[in-house]
């Protein structure tokens, strides 16, 4: 009855036998059967739903999963029966531009939907009526996302490219361009006139917490109970097609006029290396969502990777980012080395946890990872180190080896990930020579030469016997040259536009990421989603610009499946609320349903076999100029760019280095 049941699910059959006696057990059975490793391994295309004539920009399940709503560039909303593959209703929304978001408003009433579109309008649809029962035109630019929370059926929120995040209460009358106070956050007031809202989500367990994403690398979370709603900024014209960038710019970057958002009401999150990003590619949060338990926040970062943030445990995250954000009392380079490295000596609770003798299983994983590293298969090596760390999370040698692999692979964010691993290595083993040296190297590669100099000085004091090494001398020379030429991002990184004092304070107290998921490409569209999949959020799913969608193991962060989901781009992925069923859409005017296929030996034609090649190609795609991207789409392939050093070991760009300081794993 239950093929390929995992050992951890051994009680399922017992639960089934009890179902007729104890109805309450049914929910537990569904949860057990929701998503398992076996079901994920058999996931394939079940059905294609045709009905739209344009790109399908949003998908939404109702609470029971009996109805799937979709909306499109064709300005229609369609309700589907996903099990009969039939249309329940085609709703002509009344929007005059692409619909980007549609949501069910209530747990108890599937007849009420709210939609937002490129015509700057929000509409509430009661399916028992032919026309919308509510229309709002407070936004002056495209509306990208709507957020609802089932526990509060009379409230919803919107994110607009005018930088406004609005809150609506359907119990109160609403008249646009009046003195309504429904602005939750006006990002223009804090981050400047070019602020754009891109996405918004409400914490399902703590609906007072709202997270928003914008056209920058910061993720903002607010406690709305502390915020005083403000008025929509007045328009200088009665016409809707005014230049929003010229509206109300006298407040741009100067903060809320009445301090509507208190300093303590916001918490910012960011991947540490993006705080001082030095590059031409723009960074935009295209989607964010809270986990079912409300403790984590998943973000798909356009132009970068996917990140998971812990919204509660800020201390762990700040261990990794504190060296890059700490306010120094004196000279940065004097202060930095002491703070980042000597402080590890006092953390005895960490050093006592260091596992020096690995179990046979973990030792074998490490051995295979080392082999892949020597063969320059760095992604495969990282995957094996990830698995080993999932079994043994306090072994310094595993973090040190993974850092070496990250430094060699050098995908977006890899050098910073290596820096984090070096710091974890030193927490567990303060005497680890290679990790100490690599930390300085990572800082230099991140254009933080002054901080790298501080770490290298600490290295000189702590390990004087290695200072005659050619790698040490070469890095010291490179750092000195960079400092003399003013090439330090901490000295030159300034915002082009004025930001408010509160914004500066919030940015100074960001929380770093907990996990990172790599392999997809997200540069072409700004509505690309990433979602949790499974009753325990044990998988992460996201679409990609190469027409595929990726499934990651949340625990190891490794890619487990890649499936072809669209002819061009997959944007939307919405898991069914209670069964192993996934709905996806993208540029094609088609909705695709994915479920476990029968174990009959047939080939899944949608499956991408070489996961590493798919991920590597996407890294090239994400860093390609438009001409190269066009050639890639025509079938041309380019060599994978690595952060390669001239010697085989990887630390020195000019001279070979000794075994003591090389970048090979231990």
Tab-separated table of C-alpha atoms in Angstrom, residues 36-471:
chain	number	residue	atom	x	y	z
A	36	UNK	CA	9.304	11.815	1.997
A	37	UNK	CA	12.654	11.184	0.374
A	38	UNK	CA	11.115	8.355	-1.654
A	39	UNK	CA	8.303	10.555	-2.963
A	40	UNK	CA	10.698	13.360	-3.867
A	41	UNK	CA	12.860	10.918	-5.819
A	42	UNK	CA	9.821	9.996	-7.940
A	43	UNK	CA	8.449	13.493	-8.450
A	44	UNK	CA	7.435	14.055	-12.056
A	45	UNK	CA	4.953	15.811	-14.296
A	46	UNK	CA	1.387	14.725	-13.561
A	47	UNK	CA	-0.669	17.127	-15.674
A	48	UNK	CA	-0.556	20.377	-17.636
A	49	UNK	CA	-3.453	22.794	-17.149
A	50	UNK	CA	-4.277	25.000	-20.144
A	51	UNK	CA	-6.529	28.032	-19.931
A	52	UNK	CA	-4.423	31.180	-19.813
A	53	UNK	CA	-3.173	33.026	-22.878
A	54	UNK	CA	-0.215	34.739	-21.208
A	55	UNK	CA	2.525	34.144	-18.636
A	56	UNK	CA	1.132	32.719	-15.391
A	57	UNK	CA	2.546	35.050	-12.736
A	58	UNK	CA	1.011	33.692	-9.543
A	59	UNK	CA	-0.453	30.536	-8.043
A	60	UNK	CA	-2.321	30.118	-4.769
A	61	UNK	CA	-3.920	27.131	-3.023
A	62	UNK	CA	-6.910	27.539	-0.774
A	63	UNK	CA	-6.545	26.213	2.766
A	64	UNK	CA	-7.862	22.718	2.034
A	65	UNK	CA	-5.983	22.350	-1.237
A	66	UNK	CA	-9.209	21.637	-3.135
A	67	UNK	CA	-8.870	24.800	-5.244
A	68	UNK	CA	-5.877	26.257	-7.084
A	69	UNK	CA	-6.080	29.906	-8.164
A	70	UNK	CA	-3.915	31.265	-10.969
A	71	UNK	CA	-3.527	34.703	-12.540
A	72	UNK	CA	-1.775	35.822	-15.665
A	73	UNK	CA	-0.667	38.500	-18.089
A	74	UNK	CA	-4.014	37.900	-19.780
A	75	UNK	CA	-5.615	39.668	-16.770
A	76	UNK	CA	-7.798	36.650	-15.935
A	77	UNK	CA	-8.022	34.714	-12.674
A	78	UNK	CA	-8.821	31.024	-13.032
A	79	UNK	CA	-9.932	28.681	-10.251
A	80	UNK	CA	-9.037	25.045	-10.854
A	81	UNK	CA	-10.015	21.666	-9.484
A	82	UNK	CA	-6.475	20.225	-9.379
A	83	UNK	CA	-7.617	16.621	-9.058
A	84	UNK	CA	-10.086	16.614	-11.928
A	85	UNK	CA	-7.862	19.022	-13.935
A	86	UNK	CA	-10.924	21.177	-14.604
A	87	UNK	CA	-11.653	24.886	-14.537
A	88	UNK	CA	-14.096	25.831	-11.817
A	89	UNK	CA	-14.334	29.463	-12.841
A	90	UNK	CA	-12.704	31.963	-15.211
A	91	UNK	CA	-12.870	35.424	-13.659
A	92	UNK	CA	-12.270	38.493	-15.826
A	93	UNK	CA	-10.599	40.547	-13.134
A	94	UNK	CA	-11.158	44.053	-14.463
A	95	UNK	CA	-7.429	44.778	-14.228
A	96	UNK	CA	-5.879	46.623	-17.165
A	97	UNK	CA	-2.384	45.118	-16.885
A	98	UNK	CA	-0.576	41.941	-15.868
A	99	UNK	CA	-1.749	40.422	-12.588
A	100	UNK	CA	1.203	39.710	-10.306
A	101	UNK	CA	-0.502	38.457	-7.155
A	102	UNK	CA	-3.739	36.747	-6.117
A	103	UNK	CA	-4.687	35.552	-2.628
A	104	UNK	CA	-7.608	33.930	-0.850
A	105	UNK	CA	-8.777	36.238	1.918
A	106	UNK	CA	-10.344	33.839	4.392
A	107	UNK	CA	-10.067	30.338	5.791
A	108	UNK	CA	-13.812	29.868	5.883
A	109	UNK	CA	-14.754	31.557	2.600
A	110	UNK	CA	-13.121	30.619	-0.707
A	111	UNK	CA	-15.335	33.092	-2.555
A	112	UNK	CA	-13.268	36.148	-1.591
A	113	UNK	CA	-10.019	36.821	-3.452
A	114	UNK	CA	-7.771	39.852	-3.598
A	115	UNK	CA	-5.549	40.657	-6.577
A	116	UNK	CA	-2.844	43.195	-7.422
A	117	UNK	CA	-1.572	44.114	-10.861
A	118	UNK	CA	0.603	46.251	-13.064
A	119	UNK	CA	-2.224	48.778	-13.432
A	120	UNK	CA	-1.450	49.932	-9.852
A	121	UNK	CA	-4.837	48.648	-8.710
A	122	UNK	CA	-5.918	46.274	-5.978
A	123	UNK	CA	-9.259	44.564	-6.368
A	124	UNK	CA	-11.297	42.370	-4.032
A	125	UNK	CA	-13.471	39.856	-5.810
A	126	UNK	CA	-16.548	38.218	-4.285
A	127	UNK	CA	-17.210	35.361	-6.673
A	128	UNK	CA	-20.951	35.636	-6.066
A	129	UNK	CA	-20.888	39.037	-7.775
A	130	UNK	CA	-19.916	39.890	-11.334
A	131	UNK	CA	-17.792	42.936	-10.477
A	132	UNK	CA	-15.113	43.619	-7.828
A	133	UNK	CA	-16.527	44.721	-4.486
A	134	UNK	CA	-13.458	46.859	-3.708
A	135	UNK	CA	-10.942	48.732	-5.835
A	136	UNK	CA	-7.960	50.675	-4.510
A	137	UNK	CA	-5.671	52.960	-6.493
A	138	UNK	CA	-3.502	54.309	-3.670
A	139	UNK	CA	-0.361	52.861	-5.236
A	140	UNK	CA	1.250	54.892	-8.015
A	141	UNK	CA	3.409	52.097	-9.433
A	142	UNK	CA	2.956	48.403	-10.149
A	143	UNK	CA	1.745	46.177	-7.324
A	144	UNK	CA	4.005	43.131	-7.071
A	145	UNK	CA	2.656	41.188	-4.097
A	146	UNK	CA	-0.391	40.798	-1.871
A	147	UNK	CA	-0.136	39.190	1.584
A	148	UNK	CA	-2.910	37.694	3.678
A	149	UNK	CA	-2.960	35.663	6.877
A	150	UNK	CA	-5.750	33.124	7.498
A	151	UNK	CA	-6.133	34.005	11.166
A	152	UNK	CA	-7.061	37.627	10.342
A	153	UNK	CA	-9.516	37.478	7.418
A	154	UNK	CA	-10.271	41.204	7.405
A	155	UNK	CA	-6.680	42.432	6.917
A	156	UNK	CA	-4.382	42.247	3.918
A	157	UNK	CA	-1.229	44.002	2.742
A	158	UNK	CA	0.334	45.091	-0.547
A	159	UNK	CA	3.839	45.806	-1.856
A	160	UNK	CA	4.224	48.354	-4.650
A	161	UNK	CA	7.068	49.590	-6.787
A	162	UNK	CA	6.366	53.110	-5.499
A	163	UNK	CA	8.121	52.018	-2.298
A	164	UNK	CA	4.857	51.800	-0.348
A	165	UNK	CA	3.674	48.856	1.726
A	166	UNK	CA	0.019	49.353	2.568
A	167	UNK	CA	-2.311	47.746	5.095
A	168	UNK	CA	-6.043	47.375	4.436
A	169	UNK	CA	-8.861	46.686	6.865
A	170	UNK	CA	-11.988	45.572	5.038
A	171	UNK	CA	-14.161	46.475	8.037
A	172	UNK	CA	-13.428	50.172	7.575
A	173	UNK	CA	-14.497	52.363	4.644
A	174	UNK	CA	-11.729	53.227	2.218
A	175	UNK	CA	-11.587	56.181	-0.163
A	176	UNK	CA	-8.424	56.673	-2.193
A	177	UNK	CA	-6.770	60.114	-2.105
A	178	UNK	CA	-8.465	60.910	1.197
A	179	UNK	CA	-6.984	61.141	4.669
A	180	UNK	CA	-6.921	57.358	5.020
A	181	UNK	CA	-4.039	56.155	7.151
A	182	UNK	CA	-3.040	52.833	5.622
A	183	UNK	CA	0.709	53.163	4.900
A	184	UNK	CA	2.576	50.618	6.988
A	185	UNK	CA	6.036	51.400	5.540
A	186	UNK	CA	7.154	54.085	3.120
A	187	UNK	CA	10.605	52.959	2.014
A	188	UNK	CA	11.166	56.171	0.049
A	189	UNK	CA	11.366	58.009	3.351
A	190	UNK	CA	14.162	55.721	4.530
A	191	UNK	CA	16.173	54.467	1.555
A	192	UNK	CA	15.654	57.217	-1.012
A	193	UNK	CA	13.507	58.138	-3.977
A	194	UNK	CA	14.322	55.044	-6.033
A	195	UNK	CA	13.019	52.558	-3.454
A	196	UNK	CA	10.748	49.860	-4.867
A	197	UNK	CA	8.669	47.329	-2.984
A	198	UNK	CA	8.949	43.818	-4.432
A	199	UNK	CA	7.507	41.299	-1.982
A	200	UNK	CA	5.793	40.973	1.381
A	201	UNK	CA	4.908	38.105	3.745
A	202	UNK	CA	3.146	37.765	7.096
A	203	UNK	CA	4.336	35.382	9.806
A	204	UNK	CA	1.640	32.663	10.092
A	205	UNK	CA	2.339	32.049	13.788
A	206	UNK	CA	3.003	35.648	14.782
A	207	UNK	CA	0.911	37.770	12.387
A	208	UNK	CA	2.202	40.930	14.011
A	209	UNK	CA	5.496	40.286	12.184
A	210	UNK	CA	5.647	41.357	8.545
A	211	UNK	CA	8.678	40.909	6.283
A	212	UNK	CA	9.248	42.944	3.139
A	213	UNK	CA	11.710	42.812	0.252
A	214	UNK	CA	12.821	45.688	-1.954
A	215	UNK	CA	15.223	46.486	-4.775
A	216	UNK	CA	18.256	46.074	-2.539
A	217	UNK	CA	19.909	43.300	-0.544
A	218	UNK	CA	18.261	44.049	2.815
A	219	UNK	CA	15.297	42.074	4.137
A	220	UNK	CA	13.203	44.071	6.578
A	221	UNK	CA	10.920	42.672	9.265
A	222	UNK	CA	8.586	44.883	11.287
A	223	UNK	CA	6.382	44.437	14.329
A	224	UNK	CA	3.297	46.198	13.005
A	225	UNK	CA	1.896	46.624	16.530
A	226	UNK	CA	4.534	49.288	17.108
A	227	UNK	CA	3.900	51.169	13.867
A	228	UNK	CA	1.531	54.102	13.532
A	229	UNK	CA	-0.085	53.928	10.111
A	230	UNK	CA	0.473	57.037	8.020
A	231	UNK	CA	-1.170	58.700	5.047
A	232	UNK	CA	-0.409	57.927	1.434
A	233	UNK	CA	1.827	60.780	0.170
A	234	UNK	CA	-0.266	63.258	-1.814
A	235	UNK	CA	-0.014	63.228	-5.568
A	236	UNK	CA	0.773	66.538	-7.297
A	237	UNK	CA	-1.734	65.674	-9.994
A	238	UNK	CA	-5.169	64.163	-10.264
A	239	UNK	CA	-3.886	62.025	-13.112
A	240	UNK	CA	-2.580	58.527	-12.485
A	241	UNK	CA	0.287	58.615	-14.962
A	242	UNK	CA	2.454	61.104	-13.068
A	243	UNK	CA	6.132	60.481	-12.497
A	244	UNK	CA	6.113	58.887	-9.062
A	245	UNK	CA	9.849	59.514	-8.628
A	246	UNK	CA	9.070	63.236	-8.388
A	247	UNK	CA	6.346	62.822	-5.782
A	248	UNK	CA	7.108	63.737	-2.210
A	249	UNK	CA	10.863	63.606	-2.749
A	250	UNK	CA	11.395	66.292	-0.154
A	251	UNK	CA	11.159	63.487	2.424
A	252	UNK	CA	13.242	60.939	0.500
A	253	UNK	CA	15.861	59.476	2.804
A	254	UNK	CA	14.896	61.779	5.676
A	255	UNK	CA	12.745	59.380	7.664
A	256	UNK	CA	9.064	59.346	8.521
A	257	UNK	CA	7.785	62.862	9.211
A	258	UNK	CA	6.095	61.788	12.446
A	259	UNK	CA	8.458	58.936	13.324
A	260	UNK	CA	5.712	56.463	12.522
A	261	UNK	CA	8.139	53.536	12.652
A	262	UNK	CA	9.976	53.402	16.007
A	263	UNK	CA	13.603	52.336	15.993
A	264	UNK	CA	12.878	49.124	17.901
A	265	UNK	CA	10.087	47.960	15.612
A	266	UNK	CA	12.341	46.715	12.794
A	267	UNK	CA	14.933	43.989	12.348
A	268	UNK	CA	17.014	43.773	9.168
A	269	UNK	CA	18.558	40.646	7.624
A	270	UNK	CA	21.226	40.337	4.940
A	271	UNK	CA	23.778	37.871	3.633
A	272	UNK	CA	26.955	39.287	5.134
A	273	UNK	CA	28.913	39.709	1.901
A	274	UNK	CA	26.079	41.713	0.328
A	275	UNK	CA	26.362	44.487	2.921
A	276	UNK	CA	29.325	45.895	1.065
A	277	UNK	CA	28.758	44.458	-2.354
A	278	UNK	CA	31.151	45.742	-4.984
A	279	UNK	CA	29.634	44.817	-8.332
A	280	UNK	CA	27.484	45.956	-11.207
A	281	UNK	CA	24.688	43.386	-10.989
A	282	UNK	CA	21.637	44.653	-9.158
A	283	UNK	CA	20.304	42.778	-6.138
A	284	UNK	CA	16.560	42.504	-5.545
A	285	UNK	CA	14.486	40.354	-3.228
A	286	UNK	CA	12.037	38.631	-5.571
A	287	UNK	CA	10.177	36.541	-2.983
A	288	UNK	CA	10.141	35.788	0.717
A	289	UNK	CA	8.114	33.515	2.955
A	290	UNK	CA	8.017	32.422	6.586
A	291	UNK	CA	8.266	28.778	7.595
A	292	UNK	CA	5.117	27.127	8.929
A	293	UNK	CA	6.399	27.384	12.497
A	294	UNK	CA	7.146	31.089	11.992
A	295	UNK	CA	10.782	30.815	13.087
A	296	UNK	CA	12.558	31.116	9.751
A	297	UNK	CA	12.447	33.380	6.738
A	298	UNK	CA	13.307	32.120	3.262
A	299	UNK	CA	14.383	34.683	0.652
A	300	UNK	CA	15.014	34.344	-3.079
A	301	UNK	CA	17.548	37.059	-3.843
A	302	UNK	CA	17.488	38.218	-7.451
A	303	UNK	CA	21.002	38.367	-8.873
A	304	UNK	CA	22.261	36.087	-6.106
A	305	UNK	CA	21.369	32.925	-4.175
A	306	UNK	CA	18.569	31.751	-1.854
A	307	UNK	CA	19.008	32.443	1.850
A	308	UNK	CA	17.399	31.153	5.042
A	309	UNK	CA	17.348	33.433	8.081
A	310	UNK	CA	16.579	32.541	11.678
A	311	UNK	CA	14.359	35.359	12.956
A	312	UNK	CA	14.796	34.408	16.630
A	313	UNK	CA	18.379	33.350	17.281
A	314	UNK	CA	20.302	36.426	16.266
A	315	UNK	CA	23.392	35.586	18.313
A	316	UNK	CA	24.497	32.624	16.212
A	317	UNK	CA	24.181	34.611	13.019
A	318	UNK	CA	25.975	37.581	14.452
A	319	UNK	CA	28.955	35.410	15.378
A	320	UNK	CA	29.698	35.167	11.684
A	321	UNK	CA	28.940	38.742	10.698
A	322	UNK	CA	30.327	40.575	13.732
A	323	UNK	CA	33.841	40.845	12.330
A	324	UNK	CA	32.504	42.561	9.242
A	325	UNK	CA	30.133	44.911	11.021
A	326	UNK	CA	31.726	45.597	14.386
A	327	UNK	CA	32.393	49.186	15.404
A	328	UNK	CA	36.053	49.423	16.262
A	329	UNK	CA	37.413	51.473	19.108
A	330	UNK	CA	40.732	52.316	17.526
A	331	UNK	CA	42.590	51.432	14.373
A	332	UNK	CA	40.515	48.903	12.439
A	333	UNK	CA	43.438	46.660	11.637
A	334	UNK	CA	44.675	46.661	15.244
A	335	UNK	CA	41.235	46.004	16.659
A	336	UNK	CA	40.109	43.477	14.097
A	337	UNK	CA	42.634	40.699	14.536
A	338	UNK	CA	42.312	40.758	18.293
A	339	UNK	CA	38.527	40.654	18.234
A	340	UNK	CA	38.084	38.026	15.530
A	341	UNK	CA	40.798	35.627	16.515
A	342	UNK	CA	42.052	35.991	20.068
A	343	UNK	CA	38.475	35.937	21.330
A	344	UNK	CA	38.186	32.328	20.187
A	345	UNK	CA	40.622	31.280	22.909
A	346	UNK	CA	38.076	32.189	25.576
A	347	UNK	CA	35.276	30.167	24.017
A	348	UNK	CA	36.106	26.936	25.789
A	349	UNK	CA	32.589	25.599	25.342
A	350	UNK	CA	33.248	25.550	21.594
A	351	UNK	CA	36.709	24.008	21.738
A	352	UNK	CA	35.487	21.236	24.024
A	353	UNK	CA	32.918	20.271	21.397
A	354	UNK	CA	35.473	19.814	18.636
A	355	UNK	CA	35.307	16.237	17.349
A	356	UNK	CA	38.788	15.148	16.345
A	357	UNK	CA	38.098	11.458	15.711
A	358	UNK	CA	35.326	11.075	13.161
A	359	UNK	CA	32.986	8.103	12.970
A	360	UNK	CA	33.756	5.642	10.136
A	361	UNK	CA	30.793	6.898	8.087
A	362	UNK	CA	31.798	10.559	8.399
A	363	UNK	CA	35.449	9.724	7.797
A	364	UNK	CA	34.456	7.988	4.558
A	365	UNK	CA	32.455	11.028	3.456
A	366	UNK	CA	35.468	13.217	4.177
A	367	UNK	CA	37.747	10.883	2.221
A	368	UNK	CA	35.480	10.993	-0.842
A	369	UNK	CA	35.186	14.769	-0.538
A	370	UNK	CA	38.965	15.103	-0.442
A	371	UNK	CA	39.253	12.962	-3.574
A	372	UNK	CA	36.766	15.171	-5.429
A	373	UNK	CA	38.674	18.241	-4.298
A	374	UNK	CA	41.937	16.860	-5.672
A	375	UNK	CA	40.131	16.186	-8.966
A	376	UNK	CA	38.915	19.813	-8.952
A	377	UNK	CA	35.297	18.725	-8.605
A	378	UNK	CA	34.664	21.368	-6.008
A	379	UNK	CA	30.859	21.302	-5.975
A	380	UNK	CA	30.840	17.556	-5.440
A	381	UNK	CA	33.377	17.960	-2.662
A	382	UNK	CA	31.228	20.643	-1.006
A	383	UNK	CA	28.164	18.384	-1.202
A	384	UNK	CA	30.026	15.600	0.591
A	385	UNK	CA	31.366	17.968	3.247
A	386	UNK	CA	27.795	19.243	3.703
A	387	UNK	CA	26.614	15.700	4.385
A	388	UNK	CA	29.483	15.046	6.766
A	389	UNK	CA	28.752	18.247	8.689
A	390	UNK	CA	25.066	17.321	8.932
A	391	UNK	CA	26.152	14.152	10.771
A	392	UNK	CA	28.963	15.769	12.727
A	393	UNK	CA	28.385	19.538	13.125
A	394	UNK	CA	31.273	20.178	15.536
A	395	UNK	CA	34.313	18.854	13.688
A	396	UNK	CA	36.731	21.680	12.868
A	397	UNK	CA	38.417	19.702	10.087
A	398	UNK	CA	35.175	19.485	8.079
A	399	UNK	CA	34.616	23.241	8.134
A	400	UNK	CA	38.255	23.882	7.292
A	401	UNK	CA	38.103	21.534	4.309
A	402	UNK	CA	34.830	22.939	3.062
A	403	UNK	CA	36.302	26.441	3.257
A	404	UNK	CA	39.106	25.343	0.948
A	405	UNK	CA	36.573	23.965	-1.538
A	406	UNK	CA	34.484	27.142	-1.408
A	407	UNK	CA	37.562	29.247	-2.104
A	408	UNK	CA	38.382	27.152	-5.158
A	409	UNK	CA	34.842	27.021	-6.559
A	410	UNK	CA	34.230	30.762	-6.009
A	411	UNK	CA	30.563	31.006	-6.936
A	412	UNK	CA	28.655	34.099	-5.814
A	413	UNK	CA	28.936	34.205	-2.032
A	414	UNK	CA	31.424	31.324	-1.804
A	415	UNK	CA	34.306	33.395	-0.487
A	416	UNK	CA	32.110	34.742	2.288
A	417	UNK	CA	30.866	31.213	3.005
A	418	UNK	CA	34.512	30.158	3.255
A	419	UNK	CA	35.135	33.024	5.664
A	420	UNK	CA	32.261	31.786	7.844
A	421	UNK	CA	33.707	28.266	7.767
A	422	UNK	CA	37.145	29.558	8.718
A	423	UNK	CA	35.682	31.348	11.684
A	424	UNK	CA	33.749	28.269	12.762
A	425	UNK	CA	36.948	26.240	12.438
A	426	UNK	CA	38.732	28.672	14.721
A	427	UNK	CA	35.888	28.596	17.228
A	428	UNK	CA	36.336	24.835	17.479
A	429	UNK	CA	40.119	24.795	17.059
A	430	UNK	CA	41.888	28.148	17.697
A	431	UNK	CA	45.234	26.588	16.725
A	432	UNK	CA	44.166	25.674	13.192
A	433	UNK	CA	46.903	27.284	11.066
A	434	UNK	CA	45.290	26.936	7.657
A	435	UNK	CA	41.936	28.339	8.794
A	436	UNK	CA	43.656	31.365	10.295
A	437	UNK	CA	45.566	32.043	7.093
A	438	UNK	CA	42.553	31.395	4.861
A	439	UNK	CA	40.517	33.847	6.915
A	440	UNK	CA	42.960	36.595	5.974
A	441	UNK	CA	42.856	35.439	2.371
A	442	UNK	CA	39.045	35.522	2.301
A	443	UNK	CA	38.959	39.038	3.689
A	444	UNK	CA	41.439	40.163	1.067
A	445	UNK	CA	39.384	38.526	-1.697
A	446	UNK	CA	36.311	40.315	-0.335
A	447	UNK	CA	38.182	43.619	-0.773
A	448	UNK	CA	38.461	44.112	2.973
A	449	UNK	CA	42.198	44.664	2.947
A	450	UNK	CA	42.448	46.575	6.218
A	451	UNK	CA	40.687	43.805	8.114
A	452	UNK	CA	42.757	41.186	6.298
A	453	UNK	CA	45.874	43.018	7.448
A	454	UNK	CA	44.679	42.816	11.041
A	455	UNK	CA	44.127	39.073	10.775
A	456	UNK	CA	47.519	38.568	9.126
A	457	UNK	CA	49.241	40.499	11.933
A	458	UNK	CA	47.517	38.262	14.439
A	459	UNK	CA	48.647	35.257	12.401
A	460	UNK	CA	52.238	36.533	12.543
A	461	UNK	CA	52.079	36.806	16.317
A	462	UNK	CA	50.361	33.472	16.831
A	463	UNK	CA	52.305	31.383	14.311
A	464	UNK	CA	55.690	33.111	13.759
A	465	UNK	CA	57.229	29.896	12.403
A	466	UNK	CA	55.094	30.198	9.249
A	467	UNK	CA	55.905	33.806	8.378
A	468	UNK	CA	58.805	32.779	6.156
A	469	UNK	CA	56.375	30.882	3.947
A	470	UNK	CA	56.028	32.184	0.399
A	471	UNK	CA	52.226	32.227	0.599
